[in-house]
């Protein structure tokens, strides 16, 4: 009996030792970073910047896999259904909180993940053509009030983030967010910017990455940014929060790193360590600035922020009548 018990104890020790070694070995193979949108866009650029920067600190290759579809939910679902081993991660965007907030039929809930950390804020910019007679957001708001229902703006959809930017601003200004200005839908940042440049709409509030080349060329005029702080490239352009727009001040684009729900503690601890190094990495910071983003690595608890963002868009969708 003693010999049997000794054998059992030895086997248990070997299993425990193997588990500990496995935990200490993460990662021992390449990691797949799923980008839930197509190649070449802001999400893809953020994902590839993270992969390029983090690989030196994680010690394994990071392969970017684009899985677009269903407003980002195809890629999000792929990751949320993956094994929680740390080898399939998600470059999450604001849509991971916004889509389930406004669509009760969303296939992935906002909290179907392990939240590894925020990566960046991706500012939205309220802009007009360079020759428009508005020098600031207040001028534009006054014109919309004076011409209620006749001015137009471009957005990818009423319940997309670039629709909510404008509607929140109108609501903050005491106007009906659905009728004070008319939404003209276009697909993608390039089409939206072209619509403004061509004079087909009066204004828009879309991602900085789509507008900065036109602002730098002098073809567009920035009036306000939807971001937690001013952009380095536009130091004289105030944020929505600075101007007192309460709802609009809470809206911005963002990227974060998510994994499947239930990631082991050693995996989350490893990514805490890696992201702390990414936050100070010059390559990461340079690439963020180049794509018009503001690095926010380590500045907020991502689980709390994701819940705040879900609650914000759910409340706006109810207030504006998109859901009951």
PDB file of C-alpha atoms in Angstrom:
ATOM      1  CA  UNK A   1       0.000   0.000   0.000  1.00  0.00           C
ATOM      2  CA  UNK A   2       2.837   2.372   0.905  1.00  0.00           C
ATOM      3  CA  UNK A   3       4.458   1.689  -2.467  1.00  0.00           C
ATOM      4  CA  UNK A   4       1.155   2.435  -4.267  1.00  0.00           C
ATOM      5  CA  UNK A   5       0.655   5.684  -2.389  1.00  0.00           C
ATOM      6  CA  UNK A   6       4.226   6.707  -3.136  1.00  0.00           C
ATOM      7  CA  UNK A   7       3.605   6.028  -6.819  1.00  0.00           C
ATOM      8  CA  UNK A   8       0.422   8.083  -6.791  1.00  0.00           C
ATOM      9  CA  UNK A   9       2.175  10.979  -5.085  1.00  0.00           C
ATOM     10  CA  UNK A  10       5.017  10.838  -7.585  1.00  0.00           C
ATOM     11  CA  UNK A  11       2.578  10.854 -10.508  1.00  0.00           C
ATOM     12  CA  UNK A  12       0.683  13.802  -9.029  1.00  0.00           C
ATOM     13  CA  UNK A  13       3.915  15.703  -8.572  1.00  0.00           C
ATOM     14  CA  UNK A  14       4.876  15.023 -12.173  1.00  0.00           C
ATOM     15  CA  UNK A  15       1.491  16.284 -13.425  1.00  0.00           C
ATOM     16  CA  UNK A  16       1.731  19.412 -11.278  1.00  0.00           C
ATOM     17  CA  UNK A  17       5.270  20.001 -12.470  1.00  0.00           C
ATOM     18  CA  UNK A  18       4.241  19.578 -16.099  1.00  0.00           C
ATOM     19  CA  UNK A  19       1.349  22.021 -15.657  1.00  0.00           C
ATOM     20  CA  UNK A  20       3.644  24.553 -14.037  1.00  0.00           C
ATOM     21  CA  UNK A  21       6.204  24.176 -16.808  1.00  0.00           C
ATOM     22  CA  UNK A  22       3.454  24.578 -19.420  1.00  0.00           C
ATOM     23  CA  UNK A  23       2.246  27.767 -17.727  1.00  0.00           C
ATOM     24  CA  UNK A  24       5.778  29.139 -17.608  1.00  0.00           C
ATOM     25  CA  UNK A  25       6.302  28.265 -21.272  1.00  0.00           C
ATOM     26  CA  UNK A  26       3.484  30.450 -22.687  1.00  0.00           C
ATOM     27  CA  UNK A  27       3.772  31.171 -25.486  1.00  0.00           C
ATOM     28  CA  UNK A  28       5.636  28.285 -27.102  1.00  0.00           C
ATOM     29  CA  UNK A  29       4.198  28.802 -30.594  1.00  0.00           C
ATOM     30  CA  UNK A  30       2.959  31.545 -32.904  1.00  0.00           C
ATOM     31  CA  UNK A  31      -0.051  33.628 -31.844  1.00  0.00           C
ATOM     32  CA  UNK A  32      -2.888  34.512 -34.226  1.00  0.00           C
ATOM     33  CA  UNK A  33      -4.222  38.063 -33.924  1.00  0.00           C
ATOM     34  CA  UNK A  34      -7.629  38.285 -35.579  1.00  0.00           C
ATOM     35  CA  UNK A  35      -8.527  41.633 -37.131  1.00  0.00           C
ATOM     36  CA  UNK A  36     -12.323  41.602 -37.653  1.00  0.00           C
ATOM     37  CA  UNK A  37     -12.220  43.983 -40.623  1.00  0.00           C
ATOM     38  CA  UNK A  38     -10.582  43.955 -44.046  1.00  0.00           C
ATOM     39  CA  UNK A  39      -6.961  44.724 -44.948  1.00  0.00           C
ATOM     40  CA  UNK A  40      -5.703  48.284 -45.227  1.00  0.00           C
ATOM     41  CA  UNK A  41      -8.116  50.038 -42.869  1.00  0.00           C
ATOM     42  CA  UNK A  42      -7.508  51.599 -39.474  1.00  0.00           C
ATOM     43  CA  UNK A  43      -8.208  48.310 -37.658  1.00  0.00           C
ATOM     44  CA  UNK A  44      -5.789  46.399 -39.847  1.00  0.00           C
ATOM     45  CA  UNK A  45      -3.064  49.007 -39.377  1.00  0.00           C
ATOM     46  CA  UNK A  46      -3.525  48.909 -35.593  1.00  0.00           C
ATOM     47  CA  UNK A  47      -3.379  45.115 -35.557  1.00  0.00           C
ATOM     48  CA  UNK A  48      -0.223  44.980 -37.652  1.00  0.00           C
ATOM     49  CA  UNK A  49       1.418  47.671 -35.514  1.00  0.00           C
ATOM     50  CA  UNK A  50       0.696  45.633 -32.389  1.00  0.00           C
ATOM     51  CA  UNK A  51       1.962  42.441 -34.017  1.00  0.00           C
ATOM     52  CA  UNK A  52       5.173  44.148 -35.123  1.00  0.00           C
ATOM     53  CA  UNK A  53       5.809  45.705 -31.720  1.00  0.00           C
ATOM     54  CA  UNK A  54       4.704  42.949 -29.343  1.00  0.00           C
ATOM     55  CA  UNK A  55       6.501  40.039 -31.003  1.00  0.00           C
ATOM     56  CA  UNK A  56       9.860  41.133 -29.558  1.00  0.00           C
ATOM     57  CA  UNK A  57       8.406  41.104 -26.037  1.00  0.00           C
ATOM     58  CA  UNK A  58       6.187  38.009 -26.305  1.00  0.00           C
ATOM     59  CA  UNK A  59       8.976  35.962 -27.875  1.00  0.00           C
ATOM     60  CA  UNK A  60       6.911  34.373 -30.667  1.00  0.00           C
ATOM     61  CA  UNK A  61       5.630  35.455 -34.094  1.00  0.00           C
ATOM     62  CA  UNK A  62       2.227  37.140 -34.146  1.00  0.00           C
ATOM     63  CA  UNK A  63       0.283  36.407 -37.321  1.00  0.00           C
ATOM     64  CA  UNK A  64      -2.454  38.824 -38.356  1.00  0.00           C
ATOM     65  CA  UNK A  65      -5.584  37.161 -39.725  1.00  0.00           C
ATOM     66  CA  UNK A  66      -8.259  39.360 -41.306  1.00  0.00           C
ATOM     67  CA  UNK A  67     -11.778  37.967 -40.777  1.00  0.00           C
ATOM     68  CA  UNK A  68     -14.222  40.695 -41.889  1.00  0.00           C
ATOM     69  CA  UNK A  69     -17.986  40.416 -41.960  1.00  0.00           C
ATOM     70  CA  UNK A  70     -21.150  41.354 -40.076  1.00  0.00           C
ATOM     71  CA  UNK A  71     -19.738  44.676 -38.899  1.00  0.00           C
ATOM     72  CA  UNK A  72     -16.808  42.988 -37.188  1.00  0.00           C
ATOM     73  CA  UNK A  73     -18.884  40.306 -35.487  1.00  0.00           C
ATOM     74  CA  UNK A  74     -17.598  37.465 -37.692  1.00  0.00           C
ATOM     75  CA  UNK A  75     -14.047  37.901 -36.436  1.00  0.00           C
ATOM     76  CA  UNK A  76     -15.230  38.654 -32.914  1.00  0.00           C
ATOM     77  CA  UNK A  77     -17.249  35.444 -32.844  1.00  0.00           C
ATOM     78  CA  UNK A  78     -14.320  33.455 -34.195  1.00  0.00           C
ATOM     79  CA  UNK A  79     -12.178  34.564 -31.264  1.00  0.00           C
ATOM     80  CA  UNK A  80     -14.854  34.271 -28.584  1.00  0.00           C
ATOM     81  CA  UNK A  81     -15.434  30.648 -29.703  1.00  0.00           C
ATOM     82  CA  UNK A  82     -11.720  29.783 -29.795  1.00  0.00           C
ATOM     83  CA  UNK A  83      -9.919  27.704 -27.180  1.00  0.00           C
ATOM     84  CA  UNK A  84      -8.936  29.929 -24.238  1.00  0.00           C
ATOM     85  CA  UNK A  85      -5.239  29.107 -24.498  1.00  0.00           C
ATOM     86  CA  UNK A  86      -3.857  32.517 -25.467  1.00  0.00           C
ATOM     87  CA  UNK A  87      -3.032  31.595 -29.054  1.00  0.00           C
ATOM     88  CA  UNK A  88      -6.061  33.220 -30.702  1.00  0.00           C
ATOM     89  CA  UNK A  89      -6.601  36.878 -29.796  1.00  0.00           C
ATOM     90  CA  UNK A  90      -8.728  39.726 -31.133  1.00  0.00           C
ATOM     91  CA  UNK A  91      -7.847  43.237 -32.225  1.00  0.00           C
ATOM     92  CA  UNK A  92     -11.078  44.627 -30.792  1.00  0.00           C
ATOM     93  CA  UNK A  93     -12.641  47.881 -31.928  1.00  0.00           C
ATOM     94  CA  UNK A  94     -15.451  50.085 -30.682  1.00  0.00           C
ATOM     95  CA  UNK A  95     -17.864  47.956 -32.719  1.00  0.00           C
ATOM     96  CA  UNK A  96     -17.409  45.103 -30.245  1.00  0.00           C
ATOM     97  CA  UNK A  97     -19.271  47.254 -27.693  1.00  0.00           C
ATOM     98  CA  UNK A  98     -21.441  49.289 -30.077  1.00  0.00           C
ATOM     99  CA  UNK A  99     -22.955  46.501 -32.189  1.00  0.00           C
ATOM    100  CA  UNK A 100     -24.440  44.457 -29.325  1.00  0.00           C
ATOM    101  CA  UNK A 101     -25.555  47.718 -27.698  1.00  0.00           C
ATOM    102  CA  UNK A 102     -27.737  48.712 -30.643  1.00  0.00           C
ATOM    103  CA  UNK A 103     -28.617  45.302 -32.092  1.00  0.00           C
ATOM    104  CA  UNK A 104     -30.469  42.864 -29.819  1.00  0.00           C
ATOM    105  CA  UNK A 105     -29.802  40.128 -32.404  1.00  0.00           C
ATOM    106  CA  UNK A 106     -26.024  40.568 -32.223  1.00  0.00           C
ATOM    107  CA  UNK A 107     -24.282  37.193 -32.354  1.00  0.00           C
ATOM    108  CA  UNK A 108     -21.592  38.170 -29.809  1.00  0.00           C
ATOM    109  CA  UNK A 109     -22.178  39.927 -26.497  1.00  0.00           C
ATOM    110  CA  UNK A 110     -19.963  42.825 -25.429  1.00  0.00           C
ATOM    111  CA  UNK A 111     -18.561  40.776 -22.528  1.00  0.00           C
ATOM    112  CA  UNK A 112     -17.886  37.479 -24.322  1.00  0.00           C
ATOM    113  CA  UNK A 113     -14.130  37.952 -23.886  1.00  0.00           C
ATOM    114  CA  UNK A 114     -11.167  38.219 -21.590  1.00  0.00           C
ATOM    115  CA  UNK A 115     -10.179  41.895 -21.674  1.00  0.00           C
ATOM    116  CA  UNK A 116      -6.391  42.074 -21.942  1.00  0.00           C
ATOM    117  CA  UNK A 117      -6.022  45.829 -22.317  1.00  0.00           C
ATOM    118  CA  UNK A 118      -6.818  49.016 -24.187  1.00  0.00           C
ATOM    119  CA  UNK A 119      -4.432  49.939 -26.991  1.00  0.00           C
ATOM    120  CA  UNK A 120      -5.379  53.299 -28.464  1.00  0.00           C
ATOM    121  CA  UNK A 121      -7.997  55.951 -28.964  1.00  0.00           C
ATOM    122  CA  UNK A 122      -8.797  56.551 -32.620  1.00  0.00           C
ATOM    123  CA  UNK A 123     -10.124  60.103 -32.742  1.00  0.00           C
ATOM    124  CA  UNK A 124     -13.043  61.156 -34.870  1.00  0.00           C
ATOM    125  CA  UNK A 125     -12.906  64.654 -36.362  1.00  0.00           C
ATOM    126  CA  UNK A 126     -15.799  67.020 -37.039  1.00  0.00           C
ATOM    127  CA  UNK A 127     -14.809  68.635 -40.330  1.00  0.00           C
ATOM    128  CA  UNK A 128     -16.051  70.854 -43.155  1.00  0.00           C
ATOM    129  CA  UNK A 129     -14.578  71.915 -46.483  1.00  0.00           C
ATOM    130  CA  UNK A 130     -11.822  74.478 -46.200  1.00  0.00           C
ATOM    131  CA  UNK A 131     -13.976  77.202 -47.781  1.00  0.00           C
ATOM    132  CA  UNK A 132     -16.996  76.597 -45.525  1.00  0.00           C
ATOM    133  CA  UNK A 133     -18.063  79.656 -43.486  1.00  0.00           C
ATOM    134  CA  UNK A 134     -17.571  77.916 -40.130  1.00  0.00           C
ATOM    135  CA  UNK A 135     -14.498  78.386 -37.975  1.00  0.00           C
ATOM    136  CA  UNK A 136     -15.491  76.250 -35.008  1.00  0.00           C
ATOM    137  CA  UNK A 137     -18.062  73.712 -33.855  1.00  0.00           C
ATOM    138  CA  UNK A 138     -20.302  76.408 -32.398  1.00  0.00           C
ATOM    139  CA  UNK A 139     -20.551  78.128 -35.787  1.00  0.00           C
ATOM    140  CA  UNK A 140     -21.604  74.870 -37.433  1.00  0.00           C
ATOM    141  CA  UNK A 141     -24.143  74.050 -34.717  1.00  0.00           C
ATOM    142  CA  UNK A 142     -25.671  77.527 -35.065  1.00  0.00           C
ATOM    143  CA  UNK A 143     -25.989  77.055 -38.836  1.00  0.00           C
ATOM    144  CA  UNK A 144     -27.682  73.678 -38.381  1.00  0.00           C
ATOM    145  CA  UNK A 145     -30.193  75.269 -35.995  1.00  0.00           C
ATOM    146  CA  UNK A 146     -30.899  78.100 -38.407  1.00  0.00           C
ATOM    147  CA  UNK A 147     -31.390  75.703 -41.305  1.00  0.00           C
ATOM    148  CA  UNK A 148     -33.030  72.840 -39.461  1.00  0.00           C
ATOM    149  CA  UNK A 149     -33.430  69.725 -41.567  1.00  0.00           C
ATOM    150  CA  UNK A 150     -31.683  71.071 -44.665  1.00  0.00           C
ATOM    151  CA  UNK A 151     -27.980  70.583 -43.912  1.00  0.00           C
ATOM    152  CA  UNK A 152     -26.467  67.189 -44.680  1.00  0.00           C
ATOM    153  CA  UNK A 153     -23.708  65.010 -43.269  1.00  0.00           C
ATOM    154  CA  UNK A 154     -22.011  61.840 -44.457  1.00  0.00           C
ATOM    155  CA  UNK A 155     -21.837  58.694 -42.327  1.00  0.00           C
ATOM    156  CA  UNK A 156     -21.616  54.969 -42.866  1.00  0.00           C
ATOM    157  CA  UNK A 157     -24.895  54.432 -41.015  1.00  0.00           C
ATOM    158  CA  UNK A 158     -27.246  55.892 -38.431  1.00  0.00           C
ATOM    159  CA  UNK A 159     -26.128  53.442 -35.754  1.00  0.00           C
ATOM    160  CA  UNK A 160     -22.482  53.326 -36.823  1.00  0.00           C
ATOM    161  CA  UNK A 161     -20.013  55.291 -34.738  1.00  0.00           C
ATOM    162  CA  UNK A 162     -19.764  58.060 -37.351  1.00  0.00           C
ATOM    163  CA  UNK A 163     -23.558  58.390 -37.212  1.00  0.00           C
ATOM    164  CA  UNK A 164     -23.559  58.587 -33.431  1.00  0.00           C
ATOM    165  CA  UNK A 165     -20.845  61.267 -33.438  1.00  0.00           C
ATOM    166  CA  UNK A 166     -23.106  63.705 -35.248  1.00  0.00           C
ATOM    167  CA  UNK A 167     -26.353  62.633 -33.603  1.00  0.00           C
ATOM    168  CA  UNK A 168     -24.843  62.985 -30.122  1.00  0.00           C
ATOM    169  CA  UNK A 169     -23.613  66.476 -31.019  1.00  0.00           C
ATOM    170  CA  UNK A 170     -27.072  67.462 -32.272  1.00  0.00           C
ATOM    171  CA  UNK A 171     -28.712  66.034 -29.160  1.00  0.00           C
ATOM    172  CA  UNK A 172     -26.241  67.832 -26.883  1.00  0.00           C
ATOM    173  CA  UNK A 173     -27.132  71.040 -28.710  1.00  0.00           C
ATOM    174  CA  UNK A 174     -30.858  70.658 -27.982  1.00  0.00           C
ATOM    175  CA  UNK A 175     -31.848  69.470 -31.468  1.00  0.00           C
ATOM    176  CA  UNK A 176     -33.616  66.339 -32.680  1.00  0.00           C
ATOM    177  CA  UNK A 177     -30.722  64.028 -33.584  1.00  0.00           C
ATOM    178  CA  UNK A 178     -32.671  62.374 -36.400  1.00  0.00           C
ATOM    179  CA  UNK A 179     -34.195  65.379 -38.167  1.00  0.00           C
ATOM    180  CA  UNK A 180     -32.037  68.438 -37.451  1.00  0.00           C
ATOM    181  CA  UNK A 181     -29.592  67.372 -40.176  1.00  0.00           C
ATOM    182  CA  UNK A 182     -29.933  64.740 -42.889  1.00  0.00           C
ATOM    183  CA  UNK A 183     -27.652  61.704 -42.962  1.00  0.00           C
ATOM    184  CA  UNK A 184     -26.369  60.699 -46.406  1.00  0.00           C
ATOM    185  CA  UNK A 185     -24.912  57.159 -46.283  1.00  0.00           C
ATOM    186  CA  UNK A 186     -21.611  56.166 -47.874  1.00  0.00           C
ATOM    187  CA  UNK A 187     -19.354  53.139 -47.459  1.00  0.00           C
ATOM    188  CA  UNK A 188     -15.914  53.531 -45.981  1.00  0.00           C
ATOM    189  CA  UNK A 189     -13.744  56.451 -44.973  1.00  0.00           C
ATOM    190  CA  UNK A 190     -12.577  57.154 -48.512  1.00  0.00           C
ATOM    191  CA  UNK A 191     -16.097  57.578 -49.883  1.00  0.00           C
ATOM    192  CA  UNK A 192     -17.132  59.672 -46.888  1.00  0.00           C
ATOM    193  CA  UNK A 193     -14.197  62.038 -47.307  1.00  0.00           C
ATOM    194  CA  UNK A 194     -14.805  62.275 -51.062  1.00  0.00           C
ATOM    195  CA  UNK A 195     -18.429  63.198 -50.430  1.00  0.00           C
ATOM    196  CA  UNK A 196     -17.369  66.180 -48.339  1.00  0.00           C
ATOM    197  CA  UNK A 197     -14.617  67.239 -50.724  1.00  0.00           C
ATOM    198  CA  UNK A 198     -17.060  67.053 -53.644  1.00  0.00           C
ATOM    199  CA  UNK A 199     -19.597  69.243 -51.890  1.00  0.00           C
ATOM    200  CA  UNK A 200     -22.193  66.480 -51.705  1.00  0.00           C
ATOM    201  CA  UNK A 201     -22.603  66.978 -47.945  1.00  0.00           C
ATOM    202  CA  UNK A 202     -22.063  69.933 -45.623  1.00  0.00           C
ATOM    203  CA  UNK A 203     -20.067  68.253 -42.860  1.00  0.00           C
ATOM    204  CA  UNK A 204     -19.106  64.938 -41.268  1.00  0.00           C
ATOM    205  CA  UNK A 205     -17.477  63.503 -38.150  1.00  0.00           C
ATOM    206  CA  UNK A 206     -15.452  60.414 -39.048  1.00  0.00           C
ATOM    207  CA  UNK A 207     -12.112  58.805 -38.226  1.00  0.00           C
ATOM    208  CA  UNK A 208      -9.020  60.975 -38.141  1.00  0.00           C
ATOM    209  CA  UNK A 209      -7.159  58.489 -40.319  1.00  0.00           C
ATOM    210  CA  UNK A 210      -9.540  59.182 -43.198  1.00  0.00           C
ATOM    211  CA  UNK A 211      -9.418  62.970 -42.810  1.00  0.00           C
ATOM    212  CA  UNK A 212      -5.901  63.961 -41.768  1.00  0.00           C
ATOM    213  CA  UNK A 213      -4.399  63.845 -45.303  1.00  0.00           C
ATOM    214  CA  UNK A 214      -7.093  66.293 -46.470  1.00  0.00           C
ATOM    215  CA  UNK A 215      -6.686  68.487 -43.420  1.00  0.00           C
ATOM    216  CA  UNK A 216      -2.915  68.622 -43.903  1.00  0.00           C
ATOM    217  CA  UNK A 217      -3.379  69.459 -47.587  1.00  0.00           C
ATOM    218  CA  UNK A 218      -5.641  72.378 -46.654  1.00  0.00           C
ATOM    219  CA  UNK A 219      -8.742  70.961 -48.340  1.00  0.00           C
ATOM    220  CA  UNK A 220     -10.654  70.397 -45.087  1.00  0.00           C
ATOM    221  CA  UNK A 221     -11.089  72.370 -41.889  1.00  0.00           C
ATOM    222  CA  UNK A 222     -11.224  70.527 -38.532  1.00  0.00           C
ATOM    223  CA  UNK A 223     -13.666  72.006 -36.014  1.00  0.00           C
ATOM    224  CA  UNK A 224     -13.601  69.534 -33.120  1.00  0.00           C
ATOM    225  CA  UNK A 225     -12.210  66.129 -32.182  1.00  0.00           C
ATOM    226  CA  UNK A 226     -14.008  63.236 -30.502  1.00  0.00           C
ATOM    227  CA  UNK A 227     -11.150  61.952 -28.348  1.00  0.00           C
ATOM    228  CA  UNK A 228     -10.049  61.800 -24.686  1.00  0.00           C
ATOM    229  CA  UNK A 229      -7.468  64.511 -25.346  1.00  0.00           C
ATOM    230  CA  UNK A 230      -6.347  66.815 -28.136  1.00  0.00           C
ATOM    231  CA  UNK A 231      -4.430  65.368 -31.049  1.00  0.00           C
ATOM    232  CA  UNK A 232      -0.736  66.240 -31.302  1.00  0.00           C
ATOM    233  CA  UNK A 233      -1.225  67.027 -34.996  1.00  0.00           C
ATOM    234  CA  UNK A 234      -4.146  69.363 -34.214  1.00  0.00           C
ATOM    235  CA  UNK A 235      -3.157  71.032 -30.937  1.00  0.00           C
ATOM    236  CA  UNK A 236      -5.489  74.003 -31.479  1.00  0.00           C
ATOM    237  CA  UNK A 237      -8.601  71.934 -32.166  1.00  0.00           C
ATOM    238  CA  UNK A 238     -10.621  71.318 -28.974  1.00  0.00           C
ATOM    239  CA  UNK A 239     -12.243  68.070 -27.924  1.00  0.00           C
ATOM    240  CA  UNK A 240     -16.006  67.620 -27.630  1.00  0.00           C
ATOM    241  CA  UNK A 241     -15.602  67.230 -23.883  1.00  0.00           C
ATOM    242  CA  UNK A 242     -13.712  70.537 -23.626  1.00  0.00           C
ATOM    243  CA  UNK A 243     -16.577  72.286 -25.411  1.00  0.00           C
ATOM    244  CA  UNK A 244     -19.114  70.856 -22.987  1.00  0.00           C
ATOM    245  CA  UNK A 245     -20.812  68.330 -25.270  1.00  0.00           C
ATOM    246  CA  UNK A 246     -21.617  65.655 -22.698  1.00  0.00           C
ATOM    247  CA  UNK A 247     -22.690  62.737 -24.898  1.00  0.00           C
ATOM    248  CA  UNK A 248     -20.392  63.541 -27.814  1.00  0.00           C
ATOM    249  CA  UNK A 249     -17.524  63.865 -25.346  1.00  0.00           C
ATOM    250  CA  UNK A 250     -17.806  60.163 -24.526  1.00  0.00           C
ATOM    251  CA  UNK A 251     -17.556  58.992 -28.138  1.00  0.00           C
ATOM    252  CA  UNK A 252     -14.327  58.053 -29.832  1.00  0.00           C
ATOM    253  CA  UNK A 253     -12.927  55.173 -31.798  1.00  0.00           C
ATOM    254  CA  UNK A 254     -10.631  52.756 -29.984  1.00  0.00           C
ATOM    255  CA  UNK A 255      -8.669  49.544 -30.251  1.00  0.00           C
ATOM    256  CA  UNK A 256      -8.102  46.943 -27.551  1.00  0.00           C
ATOM    257  CA  UNK A 257      -6.688  43.455 -27.149  1.00  0.00           C
ATOM    258  CA  UNK A 258      -9.217  40.738 -26.273  1.00  0.00           C
ATOM    259  CA  UNK A 259      -9.047  36.988 -25.906  1.00  0.00           C
ATOM    260  CA  UNK A 260     -11.642  34.250 -25.437  1.00  0.00           C
ATOM    261  CA  UNK A 261     -13.376  34.271 -22.058  1.00  0.00           C
ATOM    262  CA  UNK A 262     -11.535  32.231 -19.440  1.00  0.00           C
ATOM    263  CA  UNK A 263      -7.907  32.834 -20.409  1.00  0.00           C
ATOM    264  CA  UNK A 264      -5.539  31.358 -17.804  1.00  0.00           C
ATOM    265  CA  UNK A 265      -3.914  33.689 -15.312  1.00  0.00           C
ATOM    266  CA  UNK A 266      -0.425  33.055 -16.684  1.00  0.00           C
ATOM    267  CA  UNK A 267      -1.592  34.229 -20.129  1.00  0.00           C
ATOM    268  CA  UNK A 268      -3.170  37.430 -18.819  1.00  0.00           C
ATOM    269  CA  UNK A 269      -0.116  38.092 -16.654  1.00  0.00           C
ATOM    270  CA  UNK A 270       2.182  37.654 -19.645  1.00  0.00           C
ATOM    271  CA  UNK A 271       0.166  40.121 -21.705  1.00  0.00           C
ATOM    272  CA  UNK A 272       0.119  42.607 -18.819  1.00  0.00           C
ATOM    273  CA  UNK A 273       3.903  42.471 -18.934  1.00  0.00           C
ATOM    274  CA  UNK A 274       4.069  42.722 -22.729  1.00  0.00           C
ATOM    275  CA  UNK A 275       1.612  45.617 -23.011  1.00  0.00           C
ATOM    276  CA  UNK A 276       3.507  47.581 -20.346  1.00  0.00           C
ATOM    277  CA  UNK A 277       6.546  47.385 -22.639  1.00  0.00           C
ATOM    278  CA  UNK A 278       4.521  48.171 -25.772  1.00  0.00           C
ATOM    279  CA  UNK A 279       3.257  51.350 -24.069  1.00  0.00           C
ATOM    280  CA  UNK A 280       6.815  52.740 -24.019  1.00  0.00           C
ATOM    281  CA  UNK A 281       7.963  51.354 -27.364  1.00  0.00           C
ATOM    282  CA  UNK A 282       8.979  53.989 -29.902  1.00  0.00           C
ATOM    283  CA  UNK A 283       7.841  51.884 -32.850  1.00  0.00           C
ATOM    284  CA  UNK A 284       4.362  51.531 -31.382  1.00  0.00           C
ATOM    285  CA  UNK A 285       4.127  55.233 -30.527  1.00  0.00           C
ATOM    286  CA  UNK A 286       5.406  56.310 -33.951  1.00  0.00           C
ATOM    287  CA  UNK A 287       2.996  54.049 -35.815  1.00  0.00           C
ATOM    288  CA  UNK A 288       0.086  55.226 -33.655  1.00  0.00           C
ATOM    289  CA  UNK A 289       0.856  58.851 -34.454  1.00  0.00           C
ATOM    290  CA  UNK A 290       1.247  58.018 -38.137  1.00  0.00           C
ATOM    291  CA  UNK A 291      -2.272  56.569 -38.327  1.00  0.00           C
ATOM    292  CA  UNK A 292      -3.771  59.450 -36.348  1.00  0.00           C
ATOM    293  CA  UNK A 293      -4.273  57.543 -33.111  1.00  0.00           C
ATOM    294  CA  UNK A 294      -3.460  58.256 -29.464  1.00  0.00           C
ATOM    295  CA  UNK A 295      -1.769  55.446 -27.545  1.00  0.00           C
ATOM    296  CA  UNK A 296      -3.724  54.642 -24.365  1.00  0.00           C
ATOM    297  CA  UNK A 297      -2.038  51.376 -23.360  1.00  0.00           C
ATOM    298  CA  UNK A 298      -2.423  50.834 -19.636  1.00  0.00           C
ATOM    299  CA  UNK A 299      -4.435  53.980 -18.980  1.00  0.00           C
ATOM    300  CA  UNK A 300      -7.826  52.360 -18.207  1.00  0.00           C
ATOM    301  CA  UNK A 301      -9.326  49.122 -16.972  1.00  0.00           C
ATOM    302  CA  UNK A 302     -10.564  47.702 -20.282  1.00  0.00           C
ATOM    303  CA  UNK A 303     -13.390  45.623 -18.803  1.00  0.00           C
ATOM    304  CA  UNK A 304     -14.838  48.714 -17.108  1.00  0.00           C
ATOM    305  CA  UNK A 305     -14.359  50.862 -20.204  1.00  0.00           C
ATOM    306  CA  UNK A 306     -16.002  48.288 -22.498  1.00  0.00           C
ATOM    307  CA  UNK A 307     -19.019  48.204 -20.161  1.00  0.00           C
ATOM    308  CA  UNK A 308     -19.162  52.021 -20.135  1.00  0.00           C
ATOM    309  CA  UNK A 309     -19.065  52.077 -23.932  1.00  0.00           C
ATOM    310  CA  UNK A 310     -21.786  49.433 -24.206  1.00  0.00           C
ATOM    311  CA  UNK A 311     -23.968  51.379 -21.760  1.00  0.00           C
ATOM    312  CA  UNK A 312     -23.331  54.647 -23.628  1.00  0.00           C
ATOM    313  CA  UNK A 313     -24.389  53.349 -27.046  1.00  0.00           C
ATOM    314  CA  UNK A 314     -27.271  51.317 -25.641  1.00  0.00           C
ATOM    315  CA  UNK A 315     -28.600  54.450 -23.927  1.00  0.00           C
ATOM    316  CA  UNK A 316     -28.158  56.562 -27.065  1.00  0.00           C
ATOM    317  CA  UNK A 317     -29.886  53.930 -29.219  1.00  0.00           C
ATOM    318  CA  UNK A 318     -32.843  53.948 -26.817  1.00  0.00           C
ATOM    319  CA  UNK A 319     -32.916  57.739 -26.554  1.00  0.00           C
ATOM    320  CA  UNK A 320     -32.810  58.165 -30.321  1.00  0.00           C
ATOM    321  CA  UNK A 321     -35.477  55.518 -30.880  1.00  0.00           C
ATOM    322  CA  UNK A 322     -33.443  52.778 -32.577  1.00  0.00           C
ATOM    323  CA  UNK A 323     -34.366  50.181 -29.955  1.00  0.00           C
ATOM    324  CA  UNK A 324     -37.138  49.889 -27.376  1.00  0.00           C
TER     325      UNK A 324
END
